[in-house]
Coordinates of C-alpha atoms in Angstrom, one line a residue:
M1 CA 116.1 96.0 105.3
T2 CA 117.2 94.9 101.9
I3 CA 115.3 92.2 100.0
G4 CA 116.6 90.2 97.1
T5 CA 117.5 86.8 95.7
V6 CA 120.5 84.5 95.6
S7 CA 121.1 81.2 93.9
G8 CA 121.4 78.0 95.9
G9 CA 119.3 78.6 99.0
T10 CA 117.0 80.7 101.1
C11 CA 119.0 82.8 103.5
V12 CA 119.1 85.8 105.7
T13 CA 122.3 87.8 106.1
A14 CA 123.1 90.7 108.5
S15 CA 125.6 93.5 107.9
Q16 CA 126.3 96.9 109.1
T17 CA 123.7 98.3 106.8
G18 CA 120.9 96.0 108.0
V19 CA 119.4 92.6 107.3
T20 CA 119.1 91.0 103.9
A21 CA 116.4 88.5 103.2
A22 CA 116.9 86.5 100.0
G23 CA 115.2 83.7 98.1
A24 CA 116.3 80.9 95.8
N25 CA 114.4 81.4 92.6
S26 CA 117.1 83.3 90.7
N27 CA 120.4 85.0 91.0
I28 CA 119.1 88.5 90.1
E29 CA 117.5 91.2 92.2
L30 CA 113.8 91.0 92.5
T31 CA 111.5 93.6 90.9
A32 CA 108.5 95.0 92.7
D33 CA 106.1 92.7 90.6
E34 CA 108.1 89.6 91.6
L35 CA 108.5 90.5 95.2
L36 CA 105.0 89.3 96.4
Q37 CA 105.4 86.0 94.4
D38 CA 108.9 84.9 95.4
A39 CA 108.4 81.9 97.8
G40 CA 112.0 82.0 99.0
T41 CA 112.0 85.7 99.9
I42 CA 108.7 85.3 101.7
K43 CA 110.2 82.3 103.7
A44 CA 113.2 84.3 104.7
S45 CA 111.0 87.3 105.7
Q46 CA 108.8 85.0 107.8
A47 CA 112.0 83.8 109.6
V48 CA 112.9 87.4 110.4
S49 CA 109.5 88.0 111.8
T50 CA 110.2 85.5 114.6
G51 CA 112.8 87.8 116.1
V52 CA 115.3 84.9 116.5
I53 CA 117.8 84.1 113.8
Q54 CA 120.0 81.0 114.0
P55 CA 123.3 81.7 112.2
N56 CA 124.9 79.2 109.8
K57 CA 128.7 78.8 109.2
S58 CA 129.1 82.6 109.3
P59 CA 127.6 84.6 112.2
N60 CA 125.9 87.0 109.8
L61 CA 124.3 84.3 107.6
A62 CA 121.3 82.1 108.3
V63 CA 119.9 79.5 105.9
I64 CA 116.2 78.8 106.2
D65 CA 115.1 75.2 105.5
K66 CA 111.4 75.5 106.0
I67 CA 108.8 77.4 108.0
Q68 CA 106.5 75.5 110.4
L69 CA 103.4 77.6 110.4
N70 CA 101.5 75.1 112.6
A71 CA 103.9 75.1 115.5
P72 CA 102.0 75.0 118.8
A73 CA 101.7 78.3 120.7
S74 CA 103.1 78.5 124.2
S75 CA 100.6 78.6 127.0
Q76 CA 100.3 81.5 129.4
A77 CA 99.9 81.1 133.2
E78 CA 97.0 83.0 134.9
D79 CA 99.2 84.0 137.8
R80 CA 102.5 85.7 137.2
S81 CA 104.7 87.6 139.6
L82 CA 106.8 90.5 138.5
A83 CA 109.8 88.1 139.1
D84 CA 108.2 85.5 136.8
M85 CA 108.0 88.3 134.1
G86 CA 111.7 89.0 134.5
Y87 CA 111.6 92.0 136.8
T88 CA 113.4 92.6 140.1
S89 CA 112.3 94.5 143.1
A90 CA 112.5 98.3 142.7
L91 CA 113.8 100.7 145.4
I92 CA 112.4 104.2 144.9
Q93 CA 114.3 106.9 146.7
R94 CA 114.0 110.1 144.6
R95 CA 111.9 112.9 145.8
G96 CA 108.8 113.7 143.7
V97 CA 107.1 111.5 141.0
N98 CA 108.7 108.3 139.9
Y99 CA 107.6 105.7 137.3
S100 CA 108.1 102.0 137.4
T101 CA 106.9 100.3 134.1
Y102 CA 106.1 96.7 133.5
T103 CA 104.7 95.1 130.3
F104 CA 102.7 91.9 129.8
N105 CA 101.0 90.3 126.8
I106 CA 97.4 89.2 126.2
P107 CA 97.5 86.5 123.4
S108 CA 95.5 87.2 120.3
G109 CA 92.2 85.3 120.2
F110 CA 91.7 85.8 124.0
S111 CA 90.1 88.4 126.2
L112 CA 90.2 89.1 129.9
A113 CA 87.7 87.0 131.9
T114 CA 86.1 88.2 135.1
G115 CA 88.1 88.3 138.4
A116 CA 91.4 89.8 137.1
Y117 CA 93.5 91.7 139.6
F118 CA 96.9 93.0 140.5
D119 CA 98.3 92.4 144.0
L120 CA 100.9 95.1 144.7
V121 CA 103.4 94.2 147.4
Y122 CA 105.2 97.3 148.7
G123 CA 106.8 98.9 151.7
N124 CA 107.3 102.5 152.6
S125 CA 109.4 104.8 154.9
A126 CA 107.9 106.5 158.0
L127 CA 109.7 109.7 157.0
L128 CA 107.2 110.5 154.2
D129 CA 104.4 113.0 154.4
F130 CA 101.5 110.6 154.2
N131 CA 99.0 113.3 153.1
R132 CA 101.1 114.1 150.0
S133 CA 102.8 110.8 149.2
G134 CA 101.3 107.7 147.8
I135 CA 101.1 105.3 144.8
V136 CA 98.9 105.3 141.7
I137 CA 98.6 102.3 139.5
Q138 CA 97.9 102.8 135.8
L139 CA 97.1 100.3 133.1
N140 CA 97.5 101.4 129.5
N141 CA 97.5 105.1 130.8
R142 CA 94.3 104.6 132.7
P143 CA 94.3 104.8 136.5
I144 CA 92.9 101.6 138.1
G145 CA 93.9 102.0 141.7
S146 CA 95.8 103.9 144.3
V147 CA 97.6 103.4 147.7
K148 CA 97.7 105.7 150.7
F149 CA 100.7 105.4 153.0
S150 CA 100.2 105.4 156.8
D151 CA 101.9 104.6 160.1
A152 CA 100.6 101.0 159.7
T153 CA 102.1 100.5 156.3
S154 CA 105.4 102.0 157.3
G155 CA 105.5 99.6 160.3
T156 CA 105.9 96.5 158.2
P157 CA 108.3 95.8 155.4
T158 CA 105.7 94.3 153.1
N159 CA 102.1 95.4 152.5
K160 CA 99.6 94.1 150.0
S161 CA 97.1 96.2 148.0
H162 CA 94.5 94.2 146.0
I163 CA 93.5 96.1 142.9
L164 CA 90.8 94.8 140.5
I165 CA 91.5 95.1 136.8
P166 CA 88.5 96.0 134.6
S167 CA 88.4 94.2 131.4
A168 CA 87.9 97.5 129.5
A169 CA 91.4 98.5 130.5
I170 CA 93.1 95.5 128.9
L171 CA 94.2 95.6 125.3
P172 CA 94.9 92.7 122.9
G173 CA 98.7 92.1 122.6
K174 CA 101.0 94.4 124.6
N175 CA 99.8 96.0 127.8
V176 CA 101.7 98.5 130.0
L177 CA 101.4 98.6 133.8
Q178 CA 102.8 101.6 135.5
I179 CA 103.3 102.0 139.3
I180 CA 103.7 105.8 139.9
T181 CA 105.1 106.8 143.3
N182 CA 105.1 110.3 144.7
L183 CA 107.6 110.8 147.6
V184 CA 107.3 114.0 149.7
P185 CA 109.2 114.4 153.0
T186 CA 107.5 115.5 156.2
D187 CA 109.6 118.7 156.1
D188 CA 110.1 120.4 152.7
C189 CA 113.4 121.7 154.1
T190 CA 114.8 118.2 154.6
P191 CA 118.6 118.3 153.8
P192 CA 119.5 116.4 150.6
G193 CA 121.5 113.9 152.7
L194 CA 118.4 112.7 154.4
N195 CA 116.6 111.9 151.1
Q196 CA 117.7 108.3 151.6
G197 CA 115.3 108.2 154.5
M198 CA 112.5 108.6 151.9
W199 CA 111.9 105.3 150.1
V200 CA 109.4 102.9 148.7
N201 CA 110.0 99.3 147.9
I202 CA 108.0 97.7 145.0
W203 CA 108.6 94.0 145.7
A204 CA 109.0 91.5 142.8
E205 CA 106.5 89.2 144.7
S206 CA 103.7 91.5 143.3
F207 CA 101.7 89.5 140.9
L208 CA 99.0 89.6 138.2
H209 CA 96.0 87.3 138.1
L210 CA 94.8 87.3 134.5
P211 CA 92.2 84.7 133.7
L212 CA 91.6 84.5 129.9
A213 CA 88.6 83.5 127.8
T214 CA 88.5 82.7 124.1
T215 CA 87.4 85.6 122.0
S216 CA 85.0 84.9 119.2
V217 CA 84.7 87.2 116.2
N218 CA 82.4 85.1 114.1
S219 CA 79.5 86.6 112.2
P220 CA 80.1 90.3 113.0
V221 CA 77.0 92.4 112.5
S222 CA 77.7 95.4 110.1
A223 CA 76.3 97.9 112.6
Q224 CA 78.7 96.6 115.3
I225 CA 81.9 97.2 113.2
N226 CA 83.6 100.2 114.5
L227 CA 86.9 102.0 113.8
S228 CA 87.6 102.2 117.5
T229 CA 87.6 98.4 117.8
F230 CA 89.2 97.3 114.6
L231 CA 92.4 95.9 116.2
P232 CA 91.0 92.7 117.8
T233 CA 89.5 91.6 114.5
F234 CA 92.8 91.8 112.7
I235 CA 94.9 90.2 115.4
N236 CA 92.5 87.4 116.3
D237 CA 94.9 85.1 114.6
P238 CA 98.3 85.8 116.3
M239 CA 100.2 84.9 113.1
L240 CA 98.0 87.3 111.0
N241 CA 97.3 84.5 108.7
D242 CA 93.8 85.8 107.8
T243 CA 95.0 89.4 107.2
A244 CA 95.9 90.7 103.7
F245 CA 97.1 94.1 102.5
V246 CA 95.9 95.5 99.2
L247 CA 98.3 98.0 97.8
P248 CA 98.7 100.2 94.7
V249 CA 101.2 98.9 92.1
K250 CA 103.5 101.9 91.9
N251 CA 103.2 103.9 95.1
P252 CA 106.2 103.4 97.5
E253 CA 104.9 105.9 100.0
A254 CA 101.7 103.8 100.4
W255 CA 103.9 100.7 100.8
R256 CA 105.8 102.6 103.6
S257 CA 102.4 103.2 105.4
A258 CA 101.7 99.5 105.0
F259 CA 105.0 98.6 106.5
Q260 CA 104.2 100.8 109.5
L261 CA 100.7 99.2 109.9
A262 CA 102.1 95.7 109.5
A263 CA 104.7 96.4 112.3
Y264 CA 101.9 97.8 114.5
L265 CA 99.7 94.7 113.9
G266 CA 102.7 92.3 114.5
S267 CA 103.6 94.0 117.7
A268 CA 100.0 93.9 119.0
A269 CA 99.5 90.3 117.9
N270 CA 102.9 89.1 119.3
G271 CA 102.6 85.8 117.4
P272 CA 105.4 83.3 117.1
I273 CA 105.7 84.1 113.4
T274 CA 104.0 86.6 111.0
T275 CA 102.3 85.3 107.8
L276 CA 100.7 88.3 106.3
T277 CA 99.5 88.3 102.7
A278 CA 99.6 91.1 100.2
F279 CA 98.0 91.8 96.9
Y280 CA 98.1 94.6 94.3
G281 CA 94.9 96.6 94.0
D282 CA 94.2 95.4 90.5
A283 CA 95.1 91.7 91.1
V284 CA 93.1 90.3 94.1
P285 CA 91.9 86.8 93.0
E286 CA 88.2 86.2 93.4
A287 CA 88.9 82.9 95.1
D288 CA 91.0 84.7 97.8
R289 CA 88.6 87.5 98.6
Q290 CA 86.5 85.4 101.1
K291 CA 89.6 84.3 103.0
Y292 CA 90.9 87.5 104.5
N293 CA 90.3 90.6 106.5
F294 CA 91.6 93.3 104.1
L295 CA 93.6 96.4 104.8
V296 CA 93.4 98.6 101.7
I297 CA 96.1 101.4 101.6
G298 CA 96.6 104.1 99.0
R299 CA 94.6 106.4 96.8
P300 CA 91.2 105.1 95.7
S301 CA 91.7 106.0 92.0
E302 CA 94.8 103.7 91.9
M303 CA 93.0 100.4 92.9
Q304 CA 90.4 98.4 91.1
F305 CA 89.7 96.6 94.3
L306 CA 88.1 99.7 95.8
K307 CA 86.1 100.3 92.6
D308 CA 84.6 96.8 93.0
L309 CA 83.5 97.8 96.5
K310 CA 82.1 101.2 95.5
K311 CA 78.5 100.4 96.3
E312 CA 79.3 98.8 99.7
L313 CA 81.7 101.4 101.0
P314 CA 80.2 103.5 103.9
V315 CA 81.3 106.6 101.9
P316 CA 82.1 105.7 98.2
F317 CA 84.4 107.7 96.0
L318 CA 83.6 109.4 92.7
E319 CA 84.5 107.5 89.5
N320 CA 88.3 107.6 88.9
S321 CA 88.7 110.1 91.7
D322 CA 90.2 110.4 95.2
T323 CA 87.2 112.5 96.3
P324 CA 84.5 110.9 98.4
S325 CA 80.9 111.2 97.3
T326 CA 78.6 113.5 99.3
N327 CA 75.3 111.8 98.4
N328 CA 74.8 110.5 102.0
S329 CA 76.0 113.6 103.8
R330 CA 73.8 115.9 105.8
V331 CA 76.5 118.6 106.1
I332 CA 78.8 119.3 103.1
Y333 CA 82.0 121.3 103.6
R334 CA 83.5 122.9 100.6
I335 CA 87.2 122.1 100.7
P336 CA 89.7 123.0 97.9
P337 CA 90.9 119.8 96.1
E338 CA 94.5 120.7 96.7
V339 CA 94.1 120.4 100.5
P340 CA 95.5 117.0 101.6
L341 CA 93.1 114.8 103.5
G342 CA 93.1 111.2 104.8
Y343 CA 90.1 108.9 104.9
V344 CA 89.6 105.8 107.1
E345 CA 86.5 103.6 106.7
I346 CA 85.6 100.1 107.8
M347 CA 82.9 97.8 106.6
Q348 CA 81.8 94.2 106.7
S349 CA 83.3 92.1 103.9
S350 CA 81.1 91.6 100.9
W351 CA 82.6 88.1 100.4
N352 CA 82.6 86.8 103.9
P353 CA 80.4 88.2 106.8
N354 CA 83.0 87.0 109.3
N355 CA 85.6 89.4 107.8
V356 CA 86.0 93.1 107.5
V357 CA 87.6 95.5 105.0
L358 CA 89.5 98.5 106.5
S359 CA 90.4 101.2 104.0
V360 CA 93.2 103.6 104.7
L361 CA 93.0 106.2 102.0
G362 CA 93.9 109.7 101.0
N363 CA 93.6 112.2 98.2
S364 CA 97.4 112.6 98.2
T365 CA 100.5 110.9 99.6
Q366 CA 100.3 113.0 102.7
G367 CA 96.7 112.2 103.2
V368 CA 97.4 108.5 103.1
G369 CA 100.1 108.9 105.7
W370 CA 97.8 110.9 107.9
A371 CA 95.1 108.1 107.6
A372 CA 97.6 105.4 108.6
S373 CA 98.9 107.5 111.5
S374 CA 95.4 107.8 112.9
L375 CA 95.3 104.0 113.4
I376 CA 98.8 103.8 114.9
D377 CA 99.4 106.9 116.9
A378 CA 97.8 106.5 120.4
N379 CA 97.2 110.3 120.6
L380 CA 94.9 110.0 117.5
S381 CA 93.5 106.4 117.5
W382 CA 91.3 107.1 120.6
R383 CA 89.4 109.6 118.6
L384 CA 88.3 107.1 116.0
A385 CA 84.7 106.0 116.1
G386 CA 81.9 105.0 113.7
N387 CA 82.7 103.6 110.3
F388 CA 84.2 106.7 108.5
A389 CA 86.8 109.3 109.5
V390 CA 88.4 112.2 107.8
V391 CA 91.9 112.9 109.0
N392 CA 93.6 116.3 108.5
D393 CA 97.0 116.0 110.2
L394 CA 96.1 115.9 113.9
Q395 CA 92.4 116.5 113.4
V396 CA 90.1 113.5 113.2
L397 CA 86.5 113.9 112.3
T398 CA 84.3 110.8 112.5
T399 CA 80.8 109.7 111.7
D400 CA 78.7 106.6 111.4
T401 CA 76.9 106.5 108.1
S402 CA 74.5 103.8 109.3
M403 CA 73.0 106.3 111.8
L404 CA 72.3 109.0 109.2
A405 CA 68.7 107.9 109.0
V406 CA 68.2 109.0 112.7
G407 CA 69.8 112.3 112.4
S408 CA 73.6 112.1 112.7
T409 CA 75.9 114.3 110.7
S410 CA 78.4 113.2 108.1
I411 CA 81.7 114.7 107.1
A412 CA 82.6 114.6 103.4
T413 CA 84.5 116.4 100.8
P414 CA 82.5 117.7 97.8
P415 CA 83.7 117.3 94.2
P416 CA 85.9 120.2 92.9
G417 CA 83.9 123.1 91.7
E418 CA 80.7 122.0 93.4
S419 CA 79.0 124.9 95.1
I420 CA 76.9 125.0 98.2
V421 CA 73.5 126.6 97.8
I422 CA 72.3 128.5 100.8
P423 CA 68.6 129.5 100.6
N424 CA 67.6 133.1 101.3
I425 CA 66.8 133.6 104.9
S426 CA 64.7 136.6 106.0
T427 CA 66.2 138.7 108.7
E428 CA 62.8 140.1 109.7
I429 CA 61.7 138.6 113.0
P430 CA 58.0 138.4 113.6
K431 CA 56.9 140.5 116.6
Q432 CA 55.2 137.6 118.2
A433 CA 58.5 135.7 118.2
I434 CA 60.2 138.4 120.4
S435 CA 59.8 137.6 124.0
P436 CA 59.9 140.3 126.7
Q437 CA 63.4 141.1 127.9
P438 CA 63.8 140.1 131.6
D439 CA 64.9 142.9 134.0
W440 CA 67.9 141.0 135.2
I441 CA 69.7 140.7 131.8
I442 CA 71.3 144.3 131.8
P443 CA 72.6 144.2 135.4
T444 CA 74.0 140.7 134.9
L445 CA 75.7 141.8 131.7
I446 CA 77.3 144.8 133.5
V447 CA 78.6 142.6 136.4
S448 CA 80.0 140.0 133.9
V449 CA 81.9 142.6 131.9
S450 CA 83.2 144.1 135.2
L451 CA 84.5 140.7 136.3
I452 CA 86.1 140.0 133.0

């Protein structure tokens, strides 16, 4: 996407190279410093976030008059069949494992109430091996139910299986429901021409019952803020109107990570329009600090905003450094300063107890990218916990600094050149500390070695 300005109007143009969002404040290209302040460009970008662009005289040109941020949100029915969601009935005939995938959305600001369920309406062939064939229902990669075929189910074209949906399996925003079928014939030597005799129908009359309740995120307690549950806080407003990014002034790679996180939040919130705010790390107005949940991305030494939070951060950073302090760590690992590392930490906002500050940091460009990936990549995000995490490529080490007083262990990087002092430990073992050797140890050892 190309962003710039034109004279005479706020417009969005499309071409073979992408989409151009332009404002009306000047007829010259915007600089980085002007980008966050150009009202016309922001208006055009917000129009793009809706996903629907109405062309003007030319099919590749749209002129934006104004943005209605208070447009009413559409309601969502509690009961929706697969047909209501735009899906048709599926006929499964391929031997082996087959996947049928359906998606639905949970609006931001809502959570699943009790009594949710999925009614699967299906039919199956009598030529299947009922002991090896069946259906598994997964929600967001978690199994929530299964169906066993029988002579009774094959005797009627439609059968219904009532599957309860636990609230813990539901995510805010996009959810993925998978119906996994496994078709095995009664005879493994069944000729390929008879494979059509193996089938399962997933009827579009299958439906979801999803009662919703309003989610309240008011007055979060600091001890309850956790990296594993950061997402609902940030997408509680579906338009992301209370979320602001804090970015370094001259770090395009950090901006790239911010774009990826913004796309992730926008997809999860699924709002009618996106109204994110962004500030530079040395220019966050005091009057605005209590308004937002902040996502701070970059290297700590590049942003005054983080220096202002030094005392409140779960793991603060050394002065003018990208190295975290080790003062509150029980275990200190000596890691060379040239090794890239990412850091993710979350805390209650110092300016508003209802908001949080999520810092996505690193000691290098690569480290910042790794930290951002740990929030976006489903293979990594499930490992996040506590209020502080160190990310080394695919390795995520987490801790909760609030629990250090009761014996948990912290992960941190010591300042360059700092050594670890290990006290002298005597290798002499007191005789009274040596217990008699049981007679069974040697025979057991011989048997174990033989087995290996």
